Amino acid sequence: MTRILLTGFEPFGGEASNSSWEAVTRAAAETPPGTNITVTRLSCAFGTALDELRAAITRAAPDLVLCTGQAGGRPDLTVERVAVNVDDARIPDNSGRQPIDEAVVEAGPAAYFAALPVKACVAAARAVGVPASVSQTAGTFVCNHVFYGLMHLFATELPGLRGGFVHVPYTPEQTLGTARPSLPSSLAARGLRAVLTTAASLDDDIRMAGGATH
C-alpha cells in the first residue's frame, strides 16, 4: 500500500474557488488501487504554505507527495519538471505578502527537478483521455514556492520521499462568460489519479518529446 499525500490550494486572487482543490477532493474520493490518500488544503501564502506542508508530511508519513495548484490560462493538466529558487509575486498572497526577487530558501540551489517520472505521468493522463503536457515552469508565485520547498525538503531531510507538482486549469464554472480555457474537475481528477498510479509504480521515466521551443 503506497501512502500518498495530495495537496491543493485555497482560493486566491478574489476567486470563489480553486480548481486544484476541486480536483484533489474528487481524485481522493476514488482512491486508485494499492494507494492510501491523505488530502490537505494549503494556504495561498508564502511561508505558511510550506509550514502546513511540512506538518502534513509529518502527520501522514507518506511514500509519495503530489502537490497541485491552479494555473488559470493553461488548457491542460501540466506536470511540472523544475522548481526554481525565487519568489517574485505579481499579486499579493492571501496574507498580503508580495515578495519580489527573494529566494525560497536562502543559499539553496538555483533549481530542483521533480522527483517524479514526469513524462510517464503525462502519458498516463493522456491515456485516460485527459489533455496533459510537461511544463517547464511552475511560475514564481506560491505554487513554485511550495514545489521548491518540497524538493528542498526531500534533498536535505527526507531523501527517501518522492513527489512533485501538477498544475490544474480553471474549471468551466470559473470561466463563464470568458474565452479562457478550462477543464472539468472530473477530468482533472481522472488525470490526477493516473498520475498518482504511475508515480507510485514507476521509478524510471519514459523517453518521449516533452520540451518547449519558448
Coordinates of N, CA and C in Angstrom, one line a residue:
M1 N 0.8 -1.2 0.0 CA 0.0 0.0 0.0 C 0.9 1.2 0.0
T2 N 0.7 2.1 -1.0 CA 1.5 3.3 -1.1 C 0.7 4.4 -0.4
R3 N 1.4 5.1 0.5 CA 0.7 6.2 1.3 C 1.1 7.5 0.5
I4 N 0.0 8.2 0.1 CA 0.2 9.4 -0.7 C -0.4 10.6 0.0
L5 N 0.3 11.7 0.0 CA -0.2 13.0 0.4 C -0.5 13.8 -0.8
L6 N -1.7 14.2 -0.9 CA -2.2 15.0 -2.1 C -2.6 16.4 -1.6
T7 N -2.1 17.4 -2.1 CA -2.5 18.8 -1.7 C -3.0 19.6 -2.8
G8 N -3.9 20.6 -2.4 CA -4.4 21.6 -3.3 C -4.4 22.9 -2.5
F9 N -4.8 24.0 -3.1 CA -4.8 25.3 -2.5 C -6.2 25.9 -2.3
E10 N -6.2 26.8 -1.3 CA -7.4 27.6 -1.1 C -7.5 28.6 -2.2
P11 N -8.7 29.2 -2.4 CA -8.9 30.2 -3.4 C -8.0 31.4 -3.1
F12 N -7.6 32.1 -4.2 CA -6.8 33.3 -4.1 C -7.2 34.3 -5.2
G13 N -6.7 35.5 -5.1 CA -6.8 36.5 -6.1 C -8.3 36.9 -6.4
G14 N -9.1 36.8 -5.3 CA -10.5 37.1 -5.5 C -11.4 36.1 -6.0
E15 N -10.9 34.9 -6.3 CA -11.7 33.8 -6.8 C -12.5 33.1 -5.7
A16 N -13.7 32.6 -6.1 CA -14.5 31.9 -5.1 C -14.1 30.5 -4.9
S17 N -13.3 29.9 -5.8 CA -12.9 28.5 -5.6 C -11.5 28.4 -6.2
N18 N -10.9 27.2 -6.0 CA -9.6 26.9 -6.6 C -9.7 25.6 -7.3
S19 N -9.4 25.5 -8.5 CA -9.6 24.3 -9.3 C -8.7 23.2 -8.8
S20 N -7.6 23.5 -8.2 CA -6.7 22.4 -7.7 C -7.4 21.7 -6.5
W21 N -8.0 22.4 -5.7 CA -8.7 21.7 -4.5 C -9.9 21.0 -5.0
E22 N -10.6 21.5 -6.0 CA -11.8 20.7 -6.6 C -11.3 19.4 -7.1
A23 N -10.2 19.4 -7.9 CA -9.7 18.2 -8.5 C -9.1 17.2 -7.4
V24 N -8.5 17.7 -6.4 CA -7.9 16.9 -5.4 C -9.0 16.1 -4.6
T25 N -10.0 16.8 -4.2 CA -11.1 16.2 -3.4 C -11.8 15.1 -4.3
R26 N -12.0 15.4 -5.6 CA -12.6 14.4 -6.4 C -11.7 13.2 -6.6
A27 N -10.4 13.5 -6.8 CA -9.4 12.4 -7.0 C -9.4 11.4 -5.8
A28 N -9.4 12.0 -4.6 CA -9.3 11.2 -3.4 C -10.6 10.4 -3.1
A29 N -11.7 10.9 -3.7 CA -12.9 10.1 -3.5 C -13.0 8.8 -4.2
E30 N -12.1 8.6 -5.2 CA -12.0 7.3 -5.8 C -10.5 6.9 -5.8
T31 N -10.0 6.4 -4.7 CA -8.6 6.1 -4.5 C -8.1 5.0 -5.4
P32 N -7.1 5.3 -6.2 CA -6.5 4.2 -7.0 C -6.1 3.0 -6.2
P33 N -6.3 1.8 -6.8 CA -6.0 0.6 -6.1 C -4.5 0.6 -5.6
G34 N -4.3 0.1 -4.4 CA -3.0 0.0 -3.9 C -2.5 1.2 -3.2
T35 N -3.4 2.2 -3.1 CA -2.9 3.5 -2.5 C -3.8 3.9 -1.4
N36 N -3.2 4.7 -0.5 CA -4.0 5.3 0.6 C -3.7 6.8 0.6
I37 N -4.7 7.6 0.3 CA -4.5 9.0 0.1 C -5.0 9.9 1.2
T38 N -4.1 10.8 1.6 CA -4.5 11.9 2.6 C -4.5 13.2 1.8
V39 N -5.5 14.0 2.0 CA -5.6 15.3 1.3 C -5.4 16.4 2.3
T40 N -4.8 17.5 1.9 CA -4.6 18.6 2.7 C -4.7 19.9 1.8
R41 N -5.4 20.9 2.3 CA -5.6 22.2 1.6 C -4.6 23.1 2.2
L42 N -3.8 23.7 1.3 CA -2.7 24.6 1.8 C -3.2 26.1 1.6
S43 N -2.7 26.9 2.5 CA -3.0 28.4 2.4 C -2.2 28.9 1.2
C44 N -2.8 29.9 0.5 CA -2.1 30.6 -0.6 C -1.3 31.7 0.0
A45 N -0.3 31.4 0.8 CA 0.5 32.3 1.5 C 2.0 31.8 1.6
F46 N 2.9 32.7 1.2 CA 4.3 32.4 1.3 C 4.7 32.0 2.7
G47 N 5.5 31.0 2.9 CA 6.0 30.6 4.2 C 4.9 29.7 4.9
T48 N 3.7 30.3 5.1 CA 2.7 29.5 5.8 C 2.4 28.2 5.0
A49 N 2.3 28.2 3.7 CA 2.0 27.0 2.9 C 3.1 26.0 3.2
L50 N 4.3 26.4 3.2 CA 5.4 25.4 3.5 C 5.3 24.8 4.9
D51 N 5.0 25.6 5.9 CA 4.8 25.1 7.2 C 3.7 24.1 7.3
E52 N 2.6 24.4 6.6 CA 1.5 23.5 6.5 C 1.8 22.2 5.8
L53 N 2.6 22.3 4.8 CA 3.0 21.1 4.0 C 3.9 20.2 4.9
R54 N 4.9 20.8 5.6 CA 5.7 20.1 6.5 C 4.9 19.3 7.5
A55 N 4.0 20.0 8.1 CA 3.1 19.4 9.2 C 2.3 18.3 8.6
A56 N 1.8 18.4 7.4 CA 1.0 17.4 6.8 C 1.9 16.2 6.5
I57 N 3.1 16.4 6.1 CA 4.0 15.2 5.8 C 4.3 14.5 7.1
T58 N 4.5 15.2 8.2 CA 4.8 14.6 9.5 C 3.6 13.8 9.9
R59 N 2.4 14.3 9.7 CA 1.2 13.6 10.1 C 1.0 12.3 9.3
A60 N 1.1 12.5 8.0 CA 0.7 11.4 7.0 C 1.8 10.3 6.8
A61 N 3.0 10.7 7.1 CA 4.2 9.8 6.8 C 4.0 9.1 5.4
P62 N 4.0 9.9 4.4 CA 3.7 9.4 3.0 C 4.9 8.8 2.4
D63 N 4.7 8.0 1.3 CA 5.7 7.5 0.5 C 5.9 8.4 -0.7
L64 N 4.8 9.1 -1.1 CA 4.7 10.0 -2.3 C 4.0 11.2 -1.9
V65 N 4.5 12.4 -2.4 CA 3.8 13.7 -2.1 C 3.5 14.3 -3.5
L66 N 2.2 14.6 -3.8 CA 1.9 15.3 -5.0 C 1.2 16.6 -4.6
C67 N 1.8 17.7 -4.9 CA 1.1 19.0 -4.7 C 0.5 19.5 -6.0
T68 N -0.6 20.2 -5.9 CA -1.3 20.7 -7.1 C -1.6 22.2 -6.8
G69 N -1.8 22.9 -7.9 CA -2.1 24.3 -7.9 C -2.9 24.7 -9.1
Q70 N -3.5 25.8 -9.0 CA -4.4 26.3 -10.1 C -3.5 27.1 -11.1
A71 N -3.7 26.8 -12.4 CA -3.0 27.6 -13.4 C -4.0 28.1 -14.4
G72 N -4.6 29.3 -14.1 CA -5.6 29.9 -15.0 C -4.9 30.3 -16.3
G73 N -5.5 29.9 -17.4 CA -5.0 30.2 -18.7 C -4.4 29.0 -19.4
R74 N -4.0 28.0 -18.6 CA -3.5 26.8 -19.3 C -4.7 25.9 -19.7
P75 N -4.6 25.2 -20.8 CA -5.7 24.4 -21.3 C -5.7 22.9 -20.8
D76 N -4.6 22.5 -20.2 CA -4.5 21.1 -19.9 C -3.8 20.9 -18.5
L77 N -3.8 19.6 -18.1 CA -3.1 19.2 -16.8 C -1.6 19.3 -17.1
T78 N -0.8 20.0 -16.3 CA 0.6 20.2 -16.6 C 1.4 19.6 -15.5
V79 N 2.3 18.7 -15.8 CA 3.2 18.1 -14.8 C 4.4 18.9 -14.8
E80 N 4.8 19.5 -13.7 CA 6.0 20.4 -13.6 C 7.3 19.6 -13.6
R81 N 8.2 20.1 -14.4 CA 9.5 19.5 -14.5 C 10.5 20.1 -13.4
V82 N 10.5 21.4 -13.2 CA 11.5 22.0 -12.5 C 11.0 23.1 -11.6
A83 N 11.5 23.2 -10.4 CA 11.2 24.3 -9.4 C 12.4 25.2 -9.2
V84 N 12.2 26.5 -9.2 CA 13.3 27.5 -9.2 C 13.3 28.2 -7.8
N85 N 14.4 28.6 -7.4 CA 14.6 29.2 -6.1 C 14.4 30.7 -6.1
V86 N 13.1 31.1 -6.4 CA 12.8 32.5 -6.5 C 11.3 32.7 -6.2
D87 N 11.0 33.7 -5.3 CA 9.7 34.2 -5.1 C 9.6 35.6 -5.8
D88 N 8.7 35.7 -6.7 CA 8.6 37.0 -7.4 C 7.1 37.2 -7.7
A89 N 6.3 37.7 -6.8 CA 4.9 37.7 -6.8 C 4.3 38.9 -7.6
R90 N 3.5 38.6 -8.6 CA 2.8 39.6 -9.4 C 1.7 40.3 -8.6
I91 N 1.1 39.5 -7.7 CA 0.0 40.0 -6.9 C 0.3 39.6 -5.4
P92 N -0.3 40.2 -4.4 CA -0.1 39.8 -3.0 C -0.7 38.4 -2.8
D93 N -0.2 37.6 -1.9 CA -0.8 36.4 -1.5 C -1.9 36.7 -0.5
N94 N -2.5 35.6 0.0 CA -3.7 35.8 0.8 C -3.4 36.4 2.2
S95 N -2.2 36.5 2.5 CA -1.8 37.2 3.8 C -1.3 38.6 3.5
G96 N -1.4 39.0 2.3 CA -0.9 40.4 1.9 C 0.5 40.5 1.6
R97 N 1.3 39.4 1.6 CA 2.7 39.5 1.3 C 2.9 39.4 -0.2
Q98 N 3.9 40.2 -0.7 CA 4.3 40.2 -2.1 C 5.8 40.3 -2.3
P99 N 6.4 39.1 -2.0 CA 7.9 39.1 -2.1 C 8.3 39.3 -3.6
I100 N 9.4 40.1 -3.8 CA 9.9 40.3 -5.1 C 11.4 40.0 -5.2
D101 N 11.7 39.1 -6.0 CA 13.1 38.6 -6.2 C 13.8 38.1 -4.9
E102 N 13.0 37.4 -4.2 CA 13.5 36.8 -3.0 C 13.7 35.3 -3.2
A103 N 14.7 34.7 -2.5 CA 14.9 33.2 -2.5 C 13.9 32.5 -1.7
V104 N 13.4 31.4 -2.2 CA 12.6 30.5 -1.4 C 13.4 30.0 -0.2
V105 N 14.6 29.5 -0.5 CA 15.5 29.1 0.6 C 16.8 29.8 0.4
E106 N 17.2 30.6 1.3 CA 18.5 31.3 1.3 C 19.6 30.3 1.1
A107 N 20.5 30.5 0.2 CA 21.7 29.6 -0.1 C 21.3 28.3 -0.6
G108 N 20.0 28.1 -1.0 CA 19.6 26.9 -1.7 C 20.1 26.8 -3.1
P109 N 20.1 25.7 -3.7 CA 20.5 25.6 -5.2 C 19.5 26.4 -6.0
A110 N 19.9 26.7 -7.2 CA 19.1 27.5 -8.1 C 17.8 26.8 -8.5
A111 N 17.8 25.5 -8.6 CA 16.6 24.8 -9.0 C 16.7 23.3 -8.6
Y112 N 15.5 22.7 -8.6 CA 15.4 21.2 -8.4 C 14.5 20.6 -9.5
F113 N 14.9 19.4 -10.0 CA 14.0 18.7 -10.8 C 13.0 17.9 -9.9
A114 N 11.8 17.7 -10.5 CA 10.8 16.9 -9.8 C 11.3 15.5 -9.6
A115 N 10.9 14.9 -8.4 CA 11.2 13.5 -8.1 C 10.0 12.6 -8.6
L116 N 9.7 12.8 -9.8 CA 8.6 12.0 -10.5 C 9.0 11.6 -11.9
P117 N 8.5 10.5 -12.4 CA 8.6 10.2 -13.8 C 7.7 11.1 -14.6
V118 N 8.1 12.3 -14.8 CA 7.3 13.4 -15.4 C 6.6 13.0 -16.7
K119 N 7.4 12.5 -17.6 CA 6.8 12.3 -18.9 C 5.9 11.0 -18.9
A120 N 6.2 10.1 -18.1 CA 5.3 8.9 -17.9 C 4.0 9.3 -17.3
C121 N 4.0 10.3 -16.4 CA 2.8 10.8 -15.8 C 1.9 11.5 -16.8
V122 N 2.6 12.3 -17.7 CA 1.8 12.9 -18.7 C 1.2 11.9 -19.7
A123 N 2.0 10.9 -20.1 CA 1.4 9.9 -20.9 C 0.3 9.1 -20.3
A124 N 0.4 8.9 -19.0 CA -0.7 8.2 -18.3 C -2.0 9.0 -18.3
A125 N -1.9 10.3 -18.0 CA -3.1 11.1 -18.1 C -3.7 11.1 -19.4
R126 N -2.9 11.3 -20.5 CA -3.4 11.2 -21.8 C -4.1 9.9 -22.2
A127 N -3.5 8.8 -21.6 CA -4.1 7.5 -21.9 C -5.5 7.3 -21.4
V128 N -5.9 8.1 -20.4 CA -7.2 8.0 -19.8 C -8.1 9.2 -20.3
G129 N -7.7 9.8 -21.4 CA -8.5 10.8 -22.1 C -8.4 12.2 -21.5
V130 N -7.3 12.5 -20.8 CA -7.2 13.8 -20.2 C -6.0 14.6 -20.8
P131 N -6.3 15.8 -21.4 CA -5.2 16.5 -22.0 C -4.1 16.9 -21.0
A132 N -2.9 16.6 -21.3 CA -1.8 16.8 -20.4 C -0.5 17.1 -21.1
S133 N 0.4 17.8 -20.4 CA 1.7 18.1 -21.0 C 2.7 18.3 -19.9
V134 N 4.0 18.3 -20.3 CA 5.1 18.7 -19.4 C 5.2 20.2 -19.4
S135 N 5.3 20.8 -18.2 CA 5.5 22.2 -18.0 C 7.0 22.5 -17.6
Q136 N 7.5 23.5 -18.2 CA 8.9 23.9 -17.8 C 9.0 24.9 -16.7
T137 N 7.9 25.5 -16.3 CA 7.9 26.5 -15.3 C 6.6 26.4 -14.4
A138 N 6.8 26.4 -13.1 CA 5.7 26.5 -12.2 C 5.4 27.9 -11.7
G139 N 5.9 28.9 -12.5 CA 5.7 30.3 -12.1 C 6.6 30.7 -11.0
T140 N 6.3 31.9 -10.4 CA 7.1 32.4 -9.3 C 6.3 32.8 -8.1
F141 N 5.0 32.3 -8.1 CA 4.1 32.6 -7.0 C 4.1 31.5 -6.0
V142 N 3.0 31.3 -5.3 CA 3.1 30.3 -4.1 C 3.2 28.9 -4.6
C143 N 2.7 28.6 -5.8 CA 2.8 27.2 -6.3 C 4.3 26.8 -6.4
N144 N 5.1 27.6 -7.1 CA 6.5 27.3 -7.2 C 7.2 27.3 -5.9
H145 N 6.8 28.2 -5.0 CA 7.3 28.3 -3.6 C 7.1 27.0 -2.9
V146 N 5.9 26.4 -3.0 CA 5.7 25.1 -2.4 C 6.4 24.0 -3.1
F147 N 6.5 24.0 -4.4 CA 7.2 23.0 -5.2 C 8.7 23.0 -4.8
Y148 N 9.3 24.1 -4.8 CA 10.7 24.2 -4.5 C 10.9 23.8 -3.0
G149 N 10.1 24.3 -2.1 CA 10.2 23.9 -0.7 C 10.1 22.4 -0.5
L150 N 9.2 21.7 -1.3 CA 9.0 20.3 -1.2 C 10.3 19.6 -1.6
M151 N 10.8 20.0 -2.8 CA 12.0 19.4 -3.3 C 13.2 19.6 -2.4
H152 N 13.3 20.8 -1.8 CA 14.4 21.1 -0.9 C 14.3 20.2 0.4
L153 N 13.1 20.0 0.8 CA 12.9 19.1 2.0 C 13.3 17.7 1.7
F154 N 13.0 17.2 0.5 CA 13.4 15.9 0.0 C 15.0 15.8 0.0
A155 N 15.6 16.8 -0.5 CA 17.0 16.8 -0.7 C 17.8 16.9 0.6
T156 N 17.2 17.6 1.6 CA 18.0 17.9 2.8 C 17.6 17.1 4.0
E157 N 16.3 16.6 4.0 CA 15.8 16.0 5.2 C 15.1 14.6 5.0
L158 N 14.5 14.5 3.8 CA 13.7 13.3 3.6 C 14.1 12.7 2.3
P159 N 15.3 12.1 2.1 CA 15.7 11.6 0.8 C 15.0 10.4 0.3
G160 N 14.2 9.7 1.2 CA 13.5 8.6 0.8 C 12.2 8.9 0.1
L161 N 11.8 10.2 0.2 CA 10.5 10.5 -0.4 C 10.6 10.9 -1.8
R162 N 9.5 10.8 -2.5 CA 9.4 11.2 -3.9 C 8.1 12.1 -4.1
G163 N 8.1 12.8 -5.2 CA 7.0 13.7 -5.4 C 7.2 14.8 -6.4
G164 N 6.2 15.7 -6.5 CA 6.4 16.8 -7.4 C 5.1 17.6 -7.4
F165 N 4.9 18.3 -8.5 CA 3.8 19.3 -8.6 C 3.1 19.2 -9.9
V166 N 1.8 19.3 -9.9 CA 0.9 19.3 -11.1 C 0.0 20.6 -11.0
H167 N -0.1 21.3 -12.2 CA -1.0 22.4 -12.3 C -2.3 22.0 -13.0
V168 N -3.4 22.6 -12.5 CA -4.7 22.3 -13.0 C -5.3 23.5 -13.6
P169 N -5.9 23.4 -14.8 CA -6.6 24.6 -15.4 C -7.8 25.0 -14.5
Y170 N -8.3 26.2 -14.9 CA -9.6 26.6 -14.4 C -10.7 25.6 -14.6
T171 N -11.7 25.5 -13.8 CA -12.9 24.8 -14.1 C -13.8 25.6 -15.0
P172 N -14.7 25.0 -15.7 CA -15.6 25.7 -16.6 C -16.4 26.8 -15.8
E173 N -16.8 26.5 -14.6 CA -17.5 27.4 -13.8 C -16.7 28.7 -13.5
Q174 N -15.4 28.6 -13.5 CA -14.6 29.8 -13.3 C -14.4 30.7 -14.5
T175 N -14.8 30.1 -15.7 CA -14.5 30.9 -16.9 C -15.8 31.3 -17.6
L176 N -16.9 31.2 -16.9 CA -18.2 31.6 -17.6 C -18.1 33.0 -18.1
G177 N -18.6 33.2 -19.4 CA -18.6 34.5 -20.0 C -17.3 35.0 -20.5
T178 N -16.3 34.1 -20.5 CA -14.9 34.5 -21.0 C -14.5 33.5 -22.0
A179 N -13.4 33.7 -22.7 CA -12.8 32.8 -23.6 C -11.6 32.0 -23.0
R180 N -11.5 32.1 -21.7 CA -10.3 31.4 -21.1 C -10.5 29.9 -21.1
P181 N -9.5 29.1 -21.3 CA -9.6 27.6 -21.4 C -9.9 27.1 -20.0
S182 N -10.5 25.9 -20.0 CA -10.9 25.3 -18.7 C -10.9 23.8 -18.9
L183 N -11.0 23.1 -17.8 CA -11.1 21.6 -17.7 C -12.0 21.2 -16.6
P184 N -13.0 20.4 -16.9 CA -13.9 20.0 -15.8 C -13.1 19.3 -14.7
S185 N -13.5 19.5 -13.4 CA -12.8 18.9 -12.3 C -12.8 17.4 -12.3
S186 N -13.9 16.8 -12.9 CA -14.0 15.4 -13.0 C -12.8 14.8 -13.9
L187 N -12.6 15.6 -15.0 CA -11.5 15.1 -15.9 C -10.1 15.4 -15.2
A188 N -10.0 16.5 -14.6 CA -8.7 16.8 -13.9 C -8.4 15.7 -12.8
A189 N -9.5 15.3 -12.1 CA -9.3 14.3 -11.1 C -8.9 13.0 -11.7
R190 N -9.5 12.6 -12.8 CA -9.2 11.4 -13.5 C -7.7 11.4 -13.9
G191 N -7.2 12.6 -14.4 CA -5.8 12.7 -14.8 C -4.9 12.6 -13.5
L192 N -5.3 13.2 -12.4 CA -4.5 13.1 -11.2 C -4.4 11.7 -10.7
R193 N -5.5 10.9 -10.8 CA -5.4 9.5 -10.4 C -4.5 8.7 -11.3
A194 N -4.4 9.0 -12.6 CA -3.5 8.4 -13.5 C -2.1 8.7 -13.1
V195 N -1.8 10.0 -12.8 CA -0.5 10.5 -12.4 C -0.1 9.8 -11.1
L196 N -1.0 9.7 -10.2 CA -0.6 9.0 -8.9 C -0.3 7.6 -9.1
T197 N -1.1 6.9 -9.8 CA -0.9 5.5 -10.1 C 0.5 5.2 -10.7
T198 N 0.8 6.1 -11.7 CA 2.1 6.0 -12.4 C 3.3 6.3 -11.5
A199 N 3.1 7.4 -10.8 CA 4.2 7.8 -9.9 C 4.5 6.8 -8.8
A200 N 3.4 6.1 -8.3 CA 3.5 5.1 -7.3 C 4.2 3.8 -7.7
S201 N 4.1 3.6 -9.0 CA 4.5 2.3 -9.5 C 5.8 2.3 -10.4
L202 N 6.2 3.5 -10.8 CA 7.3 3.6 -11.8 C 8.4 4.6 -11.2
D203 N 9.6 4.1 -11.3 CA 10.7 5.0 -10.9 C 11.4 5.7 -12.1
D204 N 11.6 4.9 -13.1 CA 12.3 5.5 -14.3 C 11.3 6.1 -15.3
D205 N 11.7 7.2 -15.9 CA 10.8 7.9 -16.8 C 10.9 7.2 -18.2
I206 N 9.9 7.6 -19.0 CA 9.9 7.1 -20.4 C 10.6 8.2 -21.3
R207 N 11.0 7.8 -22.5 CA 11.6 8.8 -23.4 C 10.6 9.2 -24.5
M208 N 10.1 10.4 -24.4 CA 9.2 11.0 -25.4 C 9.4 12.5 -25.4
A209 N 9.0 13.1 -26.5 CA 9.2 14.6 -26.6 C 8.3 15.3 -25.6
G210 N 8.9 16.2 -24.9 CA 8.1 17.0 -23.9 C 8.7 18.3 -23.7
G211 N 9.5 18.8 -24.6 CA 10.2 20.0 -24.5 C 9.3 21.2 -25.0
A212 N 9.9 22.4 -25.0 CA 9.3 23.6 -25.4 C 10.2 24.4 -26.3
T213 N 9.7 25.2 -27.2 CA 10.5 26.0 -28.1 C 10.7 27.4 -27.5
H214 N 9.9 27.8 -26.5 CA 10.0 29.1 -25.9 C 9.4 29.1 -24.6

